[in-house]
mmCIF file of C-alpha atoms in Angstrom:
data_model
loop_
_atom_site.group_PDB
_atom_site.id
_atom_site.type_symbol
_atom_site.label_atom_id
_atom_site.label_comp_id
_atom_site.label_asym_id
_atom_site.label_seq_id
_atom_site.Cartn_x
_atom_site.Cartn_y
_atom_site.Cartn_z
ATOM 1 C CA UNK K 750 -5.512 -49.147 -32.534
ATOM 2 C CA UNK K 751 -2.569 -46.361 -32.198
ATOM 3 C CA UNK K 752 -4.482 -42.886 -31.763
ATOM 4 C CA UNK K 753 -1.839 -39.941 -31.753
ATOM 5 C CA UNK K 754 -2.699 -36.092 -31.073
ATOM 6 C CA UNK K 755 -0.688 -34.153 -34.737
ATOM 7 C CA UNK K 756 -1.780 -31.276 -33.208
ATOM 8 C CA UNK K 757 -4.461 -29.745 -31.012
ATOM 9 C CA UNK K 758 -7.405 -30.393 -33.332
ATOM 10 C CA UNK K 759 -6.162 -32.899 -35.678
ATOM 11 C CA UNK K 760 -6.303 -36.359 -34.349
ATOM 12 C CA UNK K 761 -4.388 -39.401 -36.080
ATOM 13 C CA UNK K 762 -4.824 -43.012 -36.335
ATOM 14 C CA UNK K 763 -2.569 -45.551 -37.101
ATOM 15 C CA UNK K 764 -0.490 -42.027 -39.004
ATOM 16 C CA UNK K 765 -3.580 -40.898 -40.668
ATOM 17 C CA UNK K 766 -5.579 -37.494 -40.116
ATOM 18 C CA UNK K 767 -9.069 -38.045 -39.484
ATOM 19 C CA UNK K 768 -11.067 -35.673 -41.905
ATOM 20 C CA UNK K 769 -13.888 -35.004 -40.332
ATOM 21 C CA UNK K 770 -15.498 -34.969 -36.391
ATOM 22 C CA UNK K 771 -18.777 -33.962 -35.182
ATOM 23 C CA UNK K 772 -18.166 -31.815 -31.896
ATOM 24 C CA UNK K 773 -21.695 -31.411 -30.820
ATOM 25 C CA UNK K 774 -25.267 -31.189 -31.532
ATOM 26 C CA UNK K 775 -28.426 -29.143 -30.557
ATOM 27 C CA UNK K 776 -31.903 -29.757 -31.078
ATOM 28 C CA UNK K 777 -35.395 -27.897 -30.006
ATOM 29 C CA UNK K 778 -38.292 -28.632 -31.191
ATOM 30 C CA UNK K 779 -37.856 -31.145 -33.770
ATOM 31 C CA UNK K 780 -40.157 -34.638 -34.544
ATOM 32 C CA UNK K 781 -40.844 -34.763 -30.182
ATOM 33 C CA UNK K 782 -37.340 -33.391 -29.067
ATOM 34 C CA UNK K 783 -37.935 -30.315 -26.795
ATOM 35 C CA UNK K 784 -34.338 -29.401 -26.159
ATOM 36 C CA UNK K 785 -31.487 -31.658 -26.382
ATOM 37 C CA UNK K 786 -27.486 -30.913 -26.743
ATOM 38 C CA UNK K 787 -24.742 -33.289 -26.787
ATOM 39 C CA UNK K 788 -21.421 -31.608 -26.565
ATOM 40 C CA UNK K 789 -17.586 -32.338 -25.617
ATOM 41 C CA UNK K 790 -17.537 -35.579 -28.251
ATOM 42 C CA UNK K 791 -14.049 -36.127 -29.162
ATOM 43 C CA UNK K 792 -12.533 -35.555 -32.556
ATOM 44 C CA UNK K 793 -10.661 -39.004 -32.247
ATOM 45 C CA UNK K 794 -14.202 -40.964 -31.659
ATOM 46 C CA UNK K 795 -14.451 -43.158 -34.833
ATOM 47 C CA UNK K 796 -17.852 -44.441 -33.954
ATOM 48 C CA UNK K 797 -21.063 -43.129 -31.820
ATOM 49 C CA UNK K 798 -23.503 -45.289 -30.767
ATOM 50 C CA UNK K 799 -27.265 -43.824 -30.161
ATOM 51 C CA UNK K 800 -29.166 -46.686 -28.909
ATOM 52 C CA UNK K 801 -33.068 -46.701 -26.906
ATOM 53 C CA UNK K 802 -36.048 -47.981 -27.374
ATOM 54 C CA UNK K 803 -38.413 -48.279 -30.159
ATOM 55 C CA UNK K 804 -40.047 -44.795 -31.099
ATOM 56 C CA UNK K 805 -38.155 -43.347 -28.677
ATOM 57 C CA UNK K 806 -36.373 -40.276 -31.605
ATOM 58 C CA UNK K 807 -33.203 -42.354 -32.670
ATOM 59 C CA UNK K 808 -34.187 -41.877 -36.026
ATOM 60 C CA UNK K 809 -35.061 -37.828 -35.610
ATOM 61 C CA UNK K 810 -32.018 -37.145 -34.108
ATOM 62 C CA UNK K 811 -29.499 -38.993 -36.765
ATOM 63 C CA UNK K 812 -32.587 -36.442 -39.250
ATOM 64 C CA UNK K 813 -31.673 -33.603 -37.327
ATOM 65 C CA UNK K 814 -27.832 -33.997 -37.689
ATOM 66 C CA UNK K 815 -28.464 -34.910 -41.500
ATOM 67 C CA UNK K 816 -30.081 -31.324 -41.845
ATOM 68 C CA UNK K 817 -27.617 -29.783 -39.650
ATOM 69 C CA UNK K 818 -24.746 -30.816 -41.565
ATOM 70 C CA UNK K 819 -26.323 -30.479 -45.146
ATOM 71 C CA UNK K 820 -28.889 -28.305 -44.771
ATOM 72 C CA UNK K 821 -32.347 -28.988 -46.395
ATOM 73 C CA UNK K 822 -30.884 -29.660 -50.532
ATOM 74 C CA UNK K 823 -33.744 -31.771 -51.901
ATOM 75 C CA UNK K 824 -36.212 -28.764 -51.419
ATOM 76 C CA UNK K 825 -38.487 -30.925 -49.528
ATOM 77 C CA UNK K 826 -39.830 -29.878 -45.872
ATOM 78 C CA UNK K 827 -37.854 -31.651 -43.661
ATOM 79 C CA UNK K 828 -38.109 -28.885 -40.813
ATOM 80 C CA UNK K 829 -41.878 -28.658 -40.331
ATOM 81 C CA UNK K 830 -42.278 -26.450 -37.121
ATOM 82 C CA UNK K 831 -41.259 -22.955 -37.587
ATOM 83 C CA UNK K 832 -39.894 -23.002 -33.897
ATOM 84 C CA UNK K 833 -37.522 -26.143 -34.743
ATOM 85 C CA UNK K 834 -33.827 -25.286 -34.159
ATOM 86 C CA UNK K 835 -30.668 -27.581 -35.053
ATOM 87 C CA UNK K 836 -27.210 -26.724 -34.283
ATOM 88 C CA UNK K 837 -24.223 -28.579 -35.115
ATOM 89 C CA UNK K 838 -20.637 -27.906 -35.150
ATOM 90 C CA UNK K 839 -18.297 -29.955 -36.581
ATOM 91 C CA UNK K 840 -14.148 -30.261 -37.943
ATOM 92 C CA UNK K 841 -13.883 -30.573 -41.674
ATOM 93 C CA UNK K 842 -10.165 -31.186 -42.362
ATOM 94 C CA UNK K 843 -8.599 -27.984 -40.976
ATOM 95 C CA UNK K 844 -12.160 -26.213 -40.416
ATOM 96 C CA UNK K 845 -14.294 -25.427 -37.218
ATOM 97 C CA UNK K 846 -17.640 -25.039 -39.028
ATOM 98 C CA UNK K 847 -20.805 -24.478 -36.834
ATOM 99 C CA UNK K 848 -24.656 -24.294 -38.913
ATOM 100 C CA UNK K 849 -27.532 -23.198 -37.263
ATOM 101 C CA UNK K 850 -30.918 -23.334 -38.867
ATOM 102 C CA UNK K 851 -34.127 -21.949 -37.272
ATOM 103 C CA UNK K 852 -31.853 -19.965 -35.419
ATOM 104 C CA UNK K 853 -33.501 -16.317 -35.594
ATOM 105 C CA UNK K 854 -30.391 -14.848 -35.476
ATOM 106 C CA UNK K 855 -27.661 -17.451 -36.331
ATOM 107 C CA UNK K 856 -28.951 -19.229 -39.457
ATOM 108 C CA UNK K 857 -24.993 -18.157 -40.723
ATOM 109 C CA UNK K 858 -22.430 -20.731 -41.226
ATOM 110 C CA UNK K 859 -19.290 -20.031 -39.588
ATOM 111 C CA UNK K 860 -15.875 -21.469 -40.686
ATOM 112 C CA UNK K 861 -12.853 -21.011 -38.816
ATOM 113 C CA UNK K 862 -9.423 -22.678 -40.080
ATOM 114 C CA UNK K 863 -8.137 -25.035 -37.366
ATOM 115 C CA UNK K 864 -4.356 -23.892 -36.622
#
């Protein structure tokens, strides 16, 4: 697999521009997470692995990032503690884009073009 830098937040492989990248992820309070964050993932990562136990929140967190990313469409209570917070930020083609929701004060979504 050739991986190439096109420039300092678009990552190539094998020539093509990877659309999308999930930079990192925060969680409070959501289906037994008190307070996680994963950060520094790199745009060029084609695959993440979250592996543990049975009933151990795999399935919460891959929820979490579902709602961070997309937000809660189908109308349905997905977030069911008031206190619950996700944060993601991710690339979208030549877009920094960071959603917060249950963030008091942040429940804005920010886009900034990549340059």
């Amino acid at each position: 697999m050739t991986t190439k830098k096109i420039s300092a937040d678009r990552v190539a492989i094998k020539g093509t521009p990877l659309p999308y990248a999930i930079r990192q992820i925060r969680i409070r309070n959501y289906h037994g997470i008190i307070d996680t964050h994963v950060s520094d993932l790199p745009d060029d990562a084609r695959w993440i692995f979250l592996t543990g136990q049975n009933a151990f929140g795999k399935t919460a967190v891959l929820q979490a990032l579902l709602i961070g990313l997309y937000g809660d469409r189908d109308g349905k209570t997905i977030l069911t503690d008031e206190a619950c917070e996700i944060g993601v930020e991710f690339k979208n083609e030549d877009q920094l884009q960071i959603n917060n929701l249950g963030y008091p004060d942040q429940k804005q979504v920010c886009i900034q073009p990549l340059q």
